[in-house]
PDB file of C-alpha atoms in Angstrom:
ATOM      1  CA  UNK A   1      32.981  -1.975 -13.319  1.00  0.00           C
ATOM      2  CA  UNK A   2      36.604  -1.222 -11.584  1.00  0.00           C
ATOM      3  CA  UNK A   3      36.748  -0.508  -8.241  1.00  0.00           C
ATOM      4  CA  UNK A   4      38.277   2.392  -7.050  1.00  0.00           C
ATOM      5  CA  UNK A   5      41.783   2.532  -5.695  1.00  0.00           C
ATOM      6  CA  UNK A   6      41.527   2.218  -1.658  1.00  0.00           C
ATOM      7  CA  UNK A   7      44.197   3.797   0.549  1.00  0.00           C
ATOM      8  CA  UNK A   8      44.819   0.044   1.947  1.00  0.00           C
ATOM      9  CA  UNK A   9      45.714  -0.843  -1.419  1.00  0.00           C
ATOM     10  CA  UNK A  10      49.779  -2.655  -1.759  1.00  0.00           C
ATOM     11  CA  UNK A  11      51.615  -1.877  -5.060  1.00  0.00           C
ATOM     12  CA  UNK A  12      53.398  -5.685  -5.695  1.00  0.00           C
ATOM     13  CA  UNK A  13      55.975  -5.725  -8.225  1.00  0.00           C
ATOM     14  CA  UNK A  14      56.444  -8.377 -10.448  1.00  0.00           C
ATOM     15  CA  UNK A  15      58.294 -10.028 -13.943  1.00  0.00           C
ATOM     16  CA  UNK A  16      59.672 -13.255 -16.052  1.00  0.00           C
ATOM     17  CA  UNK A  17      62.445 -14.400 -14.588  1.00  0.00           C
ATOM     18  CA  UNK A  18      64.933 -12.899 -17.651  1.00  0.00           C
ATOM     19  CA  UNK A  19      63.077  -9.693 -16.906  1.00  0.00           C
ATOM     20  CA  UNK A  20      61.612  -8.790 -20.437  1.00  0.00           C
ATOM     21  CA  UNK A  21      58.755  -8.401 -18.872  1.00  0.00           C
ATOM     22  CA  UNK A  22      57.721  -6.310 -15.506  1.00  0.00           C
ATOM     23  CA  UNK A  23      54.723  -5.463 -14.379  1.00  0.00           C
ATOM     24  CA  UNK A  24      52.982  -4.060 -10.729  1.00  0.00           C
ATOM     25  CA  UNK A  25      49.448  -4.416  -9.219  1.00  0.00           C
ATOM     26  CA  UNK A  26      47.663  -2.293  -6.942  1.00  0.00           C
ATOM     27  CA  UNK A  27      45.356  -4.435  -4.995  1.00  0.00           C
ATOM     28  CA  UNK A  28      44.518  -4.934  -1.449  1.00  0.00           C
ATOM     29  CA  UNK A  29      46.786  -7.179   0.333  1.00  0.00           C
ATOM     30  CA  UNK A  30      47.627 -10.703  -1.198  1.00  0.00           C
ATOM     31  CA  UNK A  31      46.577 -12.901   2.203  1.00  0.00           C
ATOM     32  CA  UNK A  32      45.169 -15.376  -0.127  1.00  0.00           C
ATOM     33  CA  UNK A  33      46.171 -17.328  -3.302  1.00  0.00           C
ATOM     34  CA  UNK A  34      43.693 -19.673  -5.316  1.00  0.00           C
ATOM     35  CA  UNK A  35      44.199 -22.459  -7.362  1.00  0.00           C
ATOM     36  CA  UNK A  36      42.824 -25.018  -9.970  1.00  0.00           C
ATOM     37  CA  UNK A  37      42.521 -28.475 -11.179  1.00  0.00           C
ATOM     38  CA  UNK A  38      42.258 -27.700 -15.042  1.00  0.00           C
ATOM     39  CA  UNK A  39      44.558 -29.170 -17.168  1.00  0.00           C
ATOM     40  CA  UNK A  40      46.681 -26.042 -17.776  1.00  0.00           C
ATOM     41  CA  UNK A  41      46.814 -24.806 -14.391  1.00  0.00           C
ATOM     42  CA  UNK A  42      47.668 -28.273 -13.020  1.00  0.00           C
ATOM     43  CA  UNK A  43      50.928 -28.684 -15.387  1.00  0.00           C
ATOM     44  CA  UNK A  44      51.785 -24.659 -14.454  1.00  0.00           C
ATOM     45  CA  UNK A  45      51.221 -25.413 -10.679  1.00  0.00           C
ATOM     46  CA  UNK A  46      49.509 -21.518 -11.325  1.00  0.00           C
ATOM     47  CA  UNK A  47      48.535 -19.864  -8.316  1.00  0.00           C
ATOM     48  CA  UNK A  48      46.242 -17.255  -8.595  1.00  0.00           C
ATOM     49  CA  UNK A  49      45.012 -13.913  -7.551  1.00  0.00           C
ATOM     50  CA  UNK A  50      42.374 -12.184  -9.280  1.00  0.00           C
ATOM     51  CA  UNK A  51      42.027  -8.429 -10.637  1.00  0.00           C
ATOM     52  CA  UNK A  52      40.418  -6.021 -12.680  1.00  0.00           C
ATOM     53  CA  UNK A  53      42.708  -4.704 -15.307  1.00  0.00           C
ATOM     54  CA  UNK A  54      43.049  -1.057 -14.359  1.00  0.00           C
ATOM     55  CA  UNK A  55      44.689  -2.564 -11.577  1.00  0.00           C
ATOM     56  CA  UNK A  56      47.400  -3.831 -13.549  1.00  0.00           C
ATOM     57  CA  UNK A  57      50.203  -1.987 -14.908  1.00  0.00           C
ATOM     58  CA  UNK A  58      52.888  -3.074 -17.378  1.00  0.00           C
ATOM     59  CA  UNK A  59      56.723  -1.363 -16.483  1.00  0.00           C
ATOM     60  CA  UNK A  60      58.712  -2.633 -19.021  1.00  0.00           C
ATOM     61  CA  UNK A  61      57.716  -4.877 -22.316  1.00  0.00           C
ATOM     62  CA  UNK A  62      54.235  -5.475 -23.665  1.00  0.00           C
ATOM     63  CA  UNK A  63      51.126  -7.939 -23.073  1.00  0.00           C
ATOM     64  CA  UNK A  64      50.953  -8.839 -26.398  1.00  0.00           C
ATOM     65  CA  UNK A  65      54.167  -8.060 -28.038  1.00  0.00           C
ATOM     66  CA  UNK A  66      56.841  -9.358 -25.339  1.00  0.00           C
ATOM     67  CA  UNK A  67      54.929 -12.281 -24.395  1.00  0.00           C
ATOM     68  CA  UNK A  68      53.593 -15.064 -25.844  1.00  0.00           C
ATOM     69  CA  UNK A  69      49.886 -16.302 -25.947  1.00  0.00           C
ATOM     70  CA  UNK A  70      48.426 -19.442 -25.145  1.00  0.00           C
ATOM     71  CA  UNK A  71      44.924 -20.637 -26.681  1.00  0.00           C
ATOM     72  CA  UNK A  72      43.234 -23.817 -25.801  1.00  0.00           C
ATOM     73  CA  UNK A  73      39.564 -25.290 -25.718  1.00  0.00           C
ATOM     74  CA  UNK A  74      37.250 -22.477 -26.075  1.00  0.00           C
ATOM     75  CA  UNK A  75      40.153 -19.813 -26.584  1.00  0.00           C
ATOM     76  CA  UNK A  76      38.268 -17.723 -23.832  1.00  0.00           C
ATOM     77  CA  UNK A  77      41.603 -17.971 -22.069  1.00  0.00           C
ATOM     78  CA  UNK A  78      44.828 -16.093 -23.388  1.00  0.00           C
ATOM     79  CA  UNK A  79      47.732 -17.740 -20.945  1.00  0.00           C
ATOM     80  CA  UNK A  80      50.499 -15.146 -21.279  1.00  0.00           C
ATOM     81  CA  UNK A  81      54.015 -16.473 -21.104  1.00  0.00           C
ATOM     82  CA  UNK A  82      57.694 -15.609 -22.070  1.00  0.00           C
ATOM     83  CA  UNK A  83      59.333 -16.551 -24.745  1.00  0.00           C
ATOM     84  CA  UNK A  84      62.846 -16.371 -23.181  1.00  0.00           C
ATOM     85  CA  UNK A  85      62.606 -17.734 -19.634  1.00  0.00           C
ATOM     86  CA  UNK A  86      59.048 -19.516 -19.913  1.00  0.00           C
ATOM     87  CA  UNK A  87      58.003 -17.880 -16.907  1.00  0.00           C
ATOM     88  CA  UNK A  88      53.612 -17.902 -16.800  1.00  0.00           C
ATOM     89  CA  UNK A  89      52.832 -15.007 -15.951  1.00  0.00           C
ATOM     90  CA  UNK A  90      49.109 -14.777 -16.578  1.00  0.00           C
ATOM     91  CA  UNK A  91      45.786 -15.312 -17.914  1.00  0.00           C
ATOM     92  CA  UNK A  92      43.554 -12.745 -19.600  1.00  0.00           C
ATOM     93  CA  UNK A  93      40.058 -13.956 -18.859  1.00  0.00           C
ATOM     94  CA  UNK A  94      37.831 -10.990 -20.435  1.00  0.00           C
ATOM     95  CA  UNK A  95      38.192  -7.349 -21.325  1.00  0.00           C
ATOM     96  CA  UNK A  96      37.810  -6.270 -17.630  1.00  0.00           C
ATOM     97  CA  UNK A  97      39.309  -9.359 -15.615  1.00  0.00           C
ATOM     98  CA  UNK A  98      42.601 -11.318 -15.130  1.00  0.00           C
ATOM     99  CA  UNK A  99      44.633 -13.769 -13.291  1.00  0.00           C
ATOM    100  CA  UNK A 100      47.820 -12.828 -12.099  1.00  0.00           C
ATOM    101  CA  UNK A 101      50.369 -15.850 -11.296  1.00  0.00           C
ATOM    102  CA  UNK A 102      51.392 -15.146  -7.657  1.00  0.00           C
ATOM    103  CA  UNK A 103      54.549 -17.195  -8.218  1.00  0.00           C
ATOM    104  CA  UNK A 104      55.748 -14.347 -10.482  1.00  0.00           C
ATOM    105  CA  UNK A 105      55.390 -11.209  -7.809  1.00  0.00           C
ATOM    106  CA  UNK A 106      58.718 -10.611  -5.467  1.00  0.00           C
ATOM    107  CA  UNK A 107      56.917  -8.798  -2.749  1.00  0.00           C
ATOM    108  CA  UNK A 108      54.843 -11.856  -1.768  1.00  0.00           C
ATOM    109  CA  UNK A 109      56.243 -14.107   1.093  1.00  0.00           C
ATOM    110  CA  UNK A 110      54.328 -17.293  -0.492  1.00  0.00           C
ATOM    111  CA  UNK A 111      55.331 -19.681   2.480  1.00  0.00           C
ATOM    112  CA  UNK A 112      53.126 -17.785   5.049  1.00  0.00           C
ATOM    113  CA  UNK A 113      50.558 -17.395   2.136  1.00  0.00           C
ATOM    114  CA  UNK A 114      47.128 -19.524   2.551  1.00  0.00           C
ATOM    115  CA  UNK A 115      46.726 -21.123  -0.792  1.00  0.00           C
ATOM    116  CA  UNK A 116      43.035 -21.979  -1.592  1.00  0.00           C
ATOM    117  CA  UNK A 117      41.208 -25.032  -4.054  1.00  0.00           C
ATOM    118  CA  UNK A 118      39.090 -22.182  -6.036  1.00  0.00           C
ATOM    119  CA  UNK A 119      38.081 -24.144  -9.527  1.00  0.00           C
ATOM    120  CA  UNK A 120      37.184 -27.533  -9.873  1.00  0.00           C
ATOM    121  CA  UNK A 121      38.411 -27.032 -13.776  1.00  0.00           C
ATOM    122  CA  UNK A 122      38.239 -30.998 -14.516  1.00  0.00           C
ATOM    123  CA  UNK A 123      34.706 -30.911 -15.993  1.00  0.00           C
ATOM    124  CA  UNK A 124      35.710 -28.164 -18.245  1.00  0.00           C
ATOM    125  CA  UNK A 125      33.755 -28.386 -21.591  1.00  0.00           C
ATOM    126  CA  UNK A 126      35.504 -28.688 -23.965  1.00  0.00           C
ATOM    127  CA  UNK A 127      37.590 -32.521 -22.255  1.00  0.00           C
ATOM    128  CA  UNK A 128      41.095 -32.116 -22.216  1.00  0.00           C
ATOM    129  CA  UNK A 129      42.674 -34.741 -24.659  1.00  0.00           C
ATOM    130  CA  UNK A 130      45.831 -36.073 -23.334  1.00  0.00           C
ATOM    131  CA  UNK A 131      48.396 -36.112 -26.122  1.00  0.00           C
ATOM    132  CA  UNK A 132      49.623 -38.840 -27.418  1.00  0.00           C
ATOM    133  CA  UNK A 133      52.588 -40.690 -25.570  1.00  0.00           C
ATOM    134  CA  UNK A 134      55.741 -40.862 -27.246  1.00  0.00           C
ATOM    135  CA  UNK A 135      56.417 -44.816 -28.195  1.00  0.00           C
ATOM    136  CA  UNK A 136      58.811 -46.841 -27.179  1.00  0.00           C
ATOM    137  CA  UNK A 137      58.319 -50.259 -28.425  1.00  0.00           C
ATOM    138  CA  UNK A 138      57.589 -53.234 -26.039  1.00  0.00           C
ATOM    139  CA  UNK A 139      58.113 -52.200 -22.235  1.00  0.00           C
ATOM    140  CA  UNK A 140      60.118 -54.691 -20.987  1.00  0.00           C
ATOM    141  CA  UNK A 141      58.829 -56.563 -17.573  1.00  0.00           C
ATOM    142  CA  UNK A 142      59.555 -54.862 -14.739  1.00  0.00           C
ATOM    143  CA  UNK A 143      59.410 -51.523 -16.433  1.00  0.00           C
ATOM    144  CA  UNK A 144      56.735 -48.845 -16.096  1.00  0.00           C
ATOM    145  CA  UNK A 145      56.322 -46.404 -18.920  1.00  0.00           C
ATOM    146  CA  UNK A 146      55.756 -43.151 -17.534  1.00  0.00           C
ATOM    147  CA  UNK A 147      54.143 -40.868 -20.072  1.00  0.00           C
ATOM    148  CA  UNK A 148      53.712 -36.432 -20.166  1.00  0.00           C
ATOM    149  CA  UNK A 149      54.213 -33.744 -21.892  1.00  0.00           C
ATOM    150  CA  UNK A 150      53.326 -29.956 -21.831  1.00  0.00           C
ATOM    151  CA  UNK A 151      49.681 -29.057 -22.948  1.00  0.00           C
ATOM    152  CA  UNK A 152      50.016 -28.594 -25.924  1.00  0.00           C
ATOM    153  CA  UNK A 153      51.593 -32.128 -26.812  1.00  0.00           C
ATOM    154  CA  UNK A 154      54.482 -31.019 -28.844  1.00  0.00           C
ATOM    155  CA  UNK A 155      57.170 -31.437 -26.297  1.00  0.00           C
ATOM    156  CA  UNK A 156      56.370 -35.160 -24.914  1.00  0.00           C
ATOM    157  CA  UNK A 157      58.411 -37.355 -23.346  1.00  0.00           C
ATOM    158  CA  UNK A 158      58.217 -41.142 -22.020  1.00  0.00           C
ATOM    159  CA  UNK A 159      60.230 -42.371 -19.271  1.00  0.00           C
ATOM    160  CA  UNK A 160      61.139 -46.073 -18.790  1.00  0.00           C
ATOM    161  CA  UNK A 161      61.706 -46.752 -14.757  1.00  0.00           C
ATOM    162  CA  UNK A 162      61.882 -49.961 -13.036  1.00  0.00           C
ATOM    163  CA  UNK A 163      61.133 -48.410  -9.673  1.00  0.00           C
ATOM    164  CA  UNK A 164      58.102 -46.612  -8.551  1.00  0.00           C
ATOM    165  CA  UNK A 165      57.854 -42.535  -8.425  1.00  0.00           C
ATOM    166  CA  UNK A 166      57.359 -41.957  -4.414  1.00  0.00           C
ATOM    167  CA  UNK A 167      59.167 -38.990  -4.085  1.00  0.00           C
ATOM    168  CA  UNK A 168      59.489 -35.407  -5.825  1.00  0.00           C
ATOM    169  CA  UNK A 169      61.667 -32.145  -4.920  1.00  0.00           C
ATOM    170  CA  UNK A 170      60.377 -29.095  -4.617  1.00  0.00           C
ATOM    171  CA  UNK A 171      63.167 -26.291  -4.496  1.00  0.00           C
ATOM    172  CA  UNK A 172      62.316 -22.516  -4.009  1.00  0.00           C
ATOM    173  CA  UNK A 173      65.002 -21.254  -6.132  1.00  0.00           C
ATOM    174  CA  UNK A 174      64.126 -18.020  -8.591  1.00  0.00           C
ATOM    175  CA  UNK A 175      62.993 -20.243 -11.370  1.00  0.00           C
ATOM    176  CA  UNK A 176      61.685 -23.242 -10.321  1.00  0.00           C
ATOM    177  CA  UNK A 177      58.981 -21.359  -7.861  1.00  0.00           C
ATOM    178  CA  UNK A 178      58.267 -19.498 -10.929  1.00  0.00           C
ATOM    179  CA  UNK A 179      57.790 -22.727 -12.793  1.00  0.00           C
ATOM    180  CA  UNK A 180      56.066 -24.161 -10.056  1.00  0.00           C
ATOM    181  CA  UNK A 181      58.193 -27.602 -11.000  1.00  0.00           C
ATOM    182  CA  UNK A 182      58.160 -30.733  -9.166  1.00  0.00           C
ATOM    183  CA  UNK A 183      61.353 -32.673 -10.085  1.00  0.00           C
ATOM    184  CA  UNK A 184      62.110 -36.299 -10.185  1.00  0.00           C
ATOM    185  CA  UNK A 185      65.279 -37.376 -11.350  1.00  0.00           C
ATOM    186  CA  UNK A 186      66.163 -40.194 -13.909  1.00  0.00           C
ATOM    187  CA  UNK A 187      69.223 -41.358 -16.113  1.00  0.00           C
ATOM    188  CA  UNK A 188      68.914 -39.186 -19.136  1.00  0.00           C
ATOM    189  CA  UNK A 189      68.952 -42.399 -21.405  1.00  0.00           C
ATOM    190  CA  UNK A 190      65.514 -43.711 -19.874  1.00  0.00           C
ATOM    191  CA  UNK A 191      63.958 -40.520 -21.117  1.00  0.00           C
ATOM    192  CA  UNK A 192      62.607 -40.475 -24.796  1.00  0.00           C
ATOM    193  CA  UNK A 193      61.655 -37.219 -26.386  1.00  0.00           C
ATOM    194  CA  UNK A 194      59.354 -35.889 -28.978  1.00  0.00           C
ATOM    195  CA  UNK A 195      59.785 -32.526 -30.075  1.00  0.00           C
ATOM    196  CA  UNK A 196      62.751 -31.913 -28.569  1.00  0.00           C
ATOM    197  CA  UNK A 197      64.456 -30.249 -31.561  1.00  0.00           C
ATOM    198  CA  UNK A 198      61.224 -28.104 -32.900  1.00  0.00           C
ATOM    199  CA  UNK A 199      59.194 -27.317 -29.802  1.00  0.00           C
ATOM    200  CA  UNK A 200      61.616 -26.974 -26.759  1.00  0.00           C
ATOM    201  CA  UNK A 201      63.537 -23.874 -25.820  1.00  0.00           C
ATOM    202  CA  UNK A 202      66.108 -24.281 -23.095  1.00  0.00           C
ATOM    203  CA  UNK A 203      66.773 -20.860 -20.364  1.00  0.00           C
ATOM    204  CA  UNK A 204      69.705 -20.715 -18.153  1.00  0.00           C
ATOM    205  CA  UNK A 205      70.997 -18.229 -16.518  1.00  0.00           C
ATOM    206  CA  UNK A 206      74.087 -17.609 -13.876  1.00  0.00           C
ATOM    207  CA  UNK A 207      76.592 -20.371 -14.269  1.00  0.00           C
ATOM    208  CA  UNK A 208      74.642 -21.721 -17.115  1.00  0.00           C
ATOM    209  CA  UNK A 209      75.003 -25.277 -15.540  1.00  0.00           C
ATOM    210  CA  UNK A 210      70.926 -26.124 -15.895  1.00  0.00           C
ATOM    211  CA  UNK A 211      69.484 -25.839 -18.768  1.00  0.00           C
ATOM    212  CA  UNK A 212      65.375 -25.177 -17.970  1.00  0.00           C
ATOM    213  CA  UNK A 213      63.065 -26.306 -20.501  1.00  0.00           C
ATOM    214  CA  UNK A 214      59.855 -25.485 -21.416  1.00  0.00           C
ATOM    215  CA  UNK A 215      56.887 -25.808 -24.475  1.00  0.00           C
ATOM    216  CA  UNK A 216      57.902 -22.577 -26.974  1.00  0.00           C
ATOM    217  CA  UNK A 217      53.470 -23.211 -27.780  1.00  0.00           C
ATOM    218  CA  UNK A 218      52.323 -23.548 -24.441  1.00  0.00           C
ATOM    219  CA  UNK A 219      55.129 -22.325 -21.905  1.00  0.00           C
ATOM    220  CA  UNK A 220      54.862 -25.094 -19.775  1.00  0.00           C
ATOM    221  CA  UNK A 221      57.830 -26.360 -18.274  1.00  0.00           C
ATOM    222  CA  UNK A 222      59.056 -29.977 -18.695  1.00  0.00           C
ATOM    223  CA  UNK A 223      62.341 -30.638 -18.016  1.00  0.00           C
ATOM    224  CA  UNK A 224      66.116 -29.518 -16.320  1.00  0.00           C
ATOM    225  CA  UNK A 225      69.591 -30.946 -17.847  1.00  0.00           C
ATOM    226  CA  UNK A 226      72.600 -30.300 -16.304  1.00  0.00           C
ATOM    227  CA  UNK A 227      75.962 -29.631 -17.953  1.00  0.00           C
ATOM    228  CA  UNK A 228      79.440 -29.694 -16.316  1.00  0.00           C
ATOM    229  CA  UNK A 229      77.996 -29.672 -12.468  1.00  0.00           C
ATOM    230  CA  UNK A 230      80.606 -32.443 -11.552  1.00  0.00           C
ATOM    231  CA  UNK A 231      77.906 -34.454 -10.101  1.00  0.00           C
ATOM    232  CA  UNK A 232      75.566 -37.336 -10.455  1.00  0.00           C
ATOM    233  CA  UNK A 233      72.729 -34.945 -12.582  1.00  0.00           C
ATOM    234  CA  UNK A 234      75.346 -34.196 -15.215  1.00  0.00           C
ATOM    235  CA  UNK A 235      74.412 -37.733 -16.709  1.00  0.00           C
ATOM    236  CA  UNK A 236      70.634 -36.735 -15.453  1.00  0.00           C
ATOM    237  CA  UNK A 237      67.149 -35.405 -16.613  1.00  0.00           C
ATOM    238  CA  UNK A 238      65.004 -33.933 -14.092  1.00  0.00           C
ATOM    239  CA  UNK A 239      61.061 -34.388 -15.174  1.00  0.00           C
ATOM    240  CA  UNK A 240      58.377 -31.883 -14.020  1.00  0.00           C
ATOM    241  CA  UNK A 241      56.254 -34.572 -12.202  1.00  0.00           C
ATOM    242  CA  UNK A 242      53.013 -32.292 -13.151  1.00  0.00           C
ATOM    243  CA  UNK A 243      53.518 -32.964 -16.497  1.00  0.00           C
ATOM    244  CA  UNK A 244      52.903 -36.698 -16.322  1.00  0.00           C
ATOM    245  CA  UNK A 245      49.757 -37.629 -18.147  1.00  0.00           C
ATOM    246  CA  UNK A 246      49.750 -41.611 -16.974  1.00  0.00           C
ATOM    247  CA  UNK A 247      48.445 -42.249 -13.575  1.00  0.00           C
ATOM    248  CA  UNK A 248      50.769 -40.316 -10.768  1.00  0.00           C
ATOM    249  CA  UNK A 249      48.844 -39.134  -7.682  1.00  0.00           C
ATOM    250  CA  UNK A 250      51.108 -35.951  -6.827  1.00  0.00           C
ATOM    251  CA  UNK A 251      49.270 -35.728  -3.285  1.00  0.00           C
ATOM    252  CA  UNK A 252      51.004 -39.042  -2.341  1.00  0.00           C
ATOM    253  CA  UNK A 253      54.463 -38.224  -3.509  1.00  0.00           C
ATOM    254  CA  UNK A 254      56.757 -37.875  -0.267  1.00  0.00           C
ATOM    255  CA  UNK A 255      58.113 -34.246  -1.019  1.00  0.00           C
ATOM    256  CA  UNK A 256      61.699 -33.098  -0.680  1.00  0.00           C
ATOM    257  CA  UNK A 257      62.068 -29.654  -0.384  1.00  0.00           C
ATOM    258  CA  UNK A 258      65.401 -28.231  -1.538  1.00  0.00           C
ATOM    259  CA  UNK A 259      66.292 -24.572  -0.413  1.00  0.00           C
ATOM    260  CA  UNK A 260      67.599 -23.359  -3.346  1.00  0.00           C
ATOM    261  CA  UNK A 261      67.038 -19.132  -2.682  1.00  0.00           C
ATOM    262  CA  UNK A 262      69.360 -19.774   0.350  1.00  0.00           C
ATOM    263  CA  UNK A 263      71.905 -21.859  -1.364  1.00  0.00           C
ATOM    264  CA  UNK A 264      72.209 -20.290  -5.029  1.00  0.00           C
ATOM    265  CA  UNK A 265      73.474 -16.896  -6.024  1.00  0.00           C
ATOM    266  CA  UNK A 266      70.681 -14.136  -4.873  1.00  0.00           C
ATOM    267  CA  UNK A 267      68.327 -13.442  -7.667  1.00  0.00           C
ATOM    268  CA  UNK A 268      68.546 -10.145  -9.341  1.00  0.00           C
ATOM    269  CA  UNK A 269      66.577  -9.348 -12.575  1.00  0.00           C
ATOM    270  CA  UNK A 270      68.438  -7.374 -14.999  1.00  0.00           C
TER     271      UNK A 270
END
């Protein structure tokens, strides 16, 4: 049963970050957001807030037409994403109920927002199979190979490092929040890709120096290359650290937080 609109209800506004897709809730204030350990929501870095769908209200696109769908596991789940930017946007959980990706409202301020463990998603029938890592013949000594990929395993990647992953950045630009991306950076000849012709689609937007990509199956994002930025990244990949499927403990990477929304170009849709 919906529950009926309350005069303390907030309209929040929200979209992809190309804009195809816009969308508002009327809810009672966002004070909280909720997350999970589940395989999907850990590589989206999704967090939550939960609604009925009368409470949601599409402004320009469609649910099912301008976005693409996501099925996994017991397909109970539709993850909603776009095709364009690869902005997550949500997750249809039943005719009446939803999940809507807080990272993708404008009218939140998510650094005073408490965020919340909800789900304990690991023991989530059916088990996640990892994909399988992209080969790279014998690892020399010295060498770690680092293996991810999106979800769905057809955008994979393994990274050869001789140095240990300690440290992640964390910028709050327009599309990396959305992504929810942690990025470590490596020499773009360490990296070795599967599906990087068939299964990757690459957003940018402004200067069109960063390429952004993400899973065209899944939507999850994997990857940044940079082109003509006159710096050290132009010869550069940077890796979504929550897309690493061998061993990496993100709760003891030393964080660098980058404030992209105050250094970039202000965000407009169009």
């Amino acid at each position: 049963m919906s529950e009926k609109p309350q005069a303390s209800d907030r309209e929040y506004y929200g979209n992809c970050h190309c804009g195809a897709f816009r969308f508002k809730l009327r809810v009672p204030e966002i004070k909280v957001g909720f997350t999970c350990n589940c395989s999907i929501c850990s590589k989206n870095g999704y967090v939550w807030t939960y609604l009925q769908h009368d409470q949601f209200t599409v402004v320009k696109g469609d649910a099912d037409t301008t976005l693409n769908t996501y099925l996994f596991g017991k397909r109970e789940n539709a993850h909603k994403f776009c095709p364009t930017c690869g902005t997550s946007v949500m997750e249809v959980q039943s005719v009446h109920s939803m999940g809507v990706n807080i990272r993708a409202l404008e009218n939140v301020d998510f650094d005073s927002l408490k965020v919340e463990h909800q789900v304990d998603g690991i023991p989530m029938e059916p088990p996640y199979q990892v994909p399988e890592p992209v080969l790279t013949g014998s690892v020399p000594g010295g060498i770690t190979a680092h293996h991810g990929s999106c979800h769905c395993g057809s955008l994979a990647y393994t990274l050869l490092s001789t140095e240990k992953i300690t440290e992640a950045t964390l910028c709050n630009c327009s599309i990396c929040h959305r992504d929810g991306a942690l990025w470590i950076y490596h020499e773009s000849d360490m990296v070795s890709w599967r599906g990087m012709d068939s299964a990757a689609v690459e957003y940018t937007f402004g200067k069109r120096q960063v390429s952004h990509g993400f899973c065209k199956i899944c939507g999850v994002s994997v990857f940044e290359k940079f082109r003509g930025t006159n710096t050290r990244n132009d010869t550069r990949t940077a890796l979504n650290a929550r897309t690493m499927n061998s061993e990496l403990d993100l709760g003891t990477l030393e964080m660098e937080m980058w404030d992209g929304k105050a250094t970039l170009p202000a965000y407009q849709v169009d």
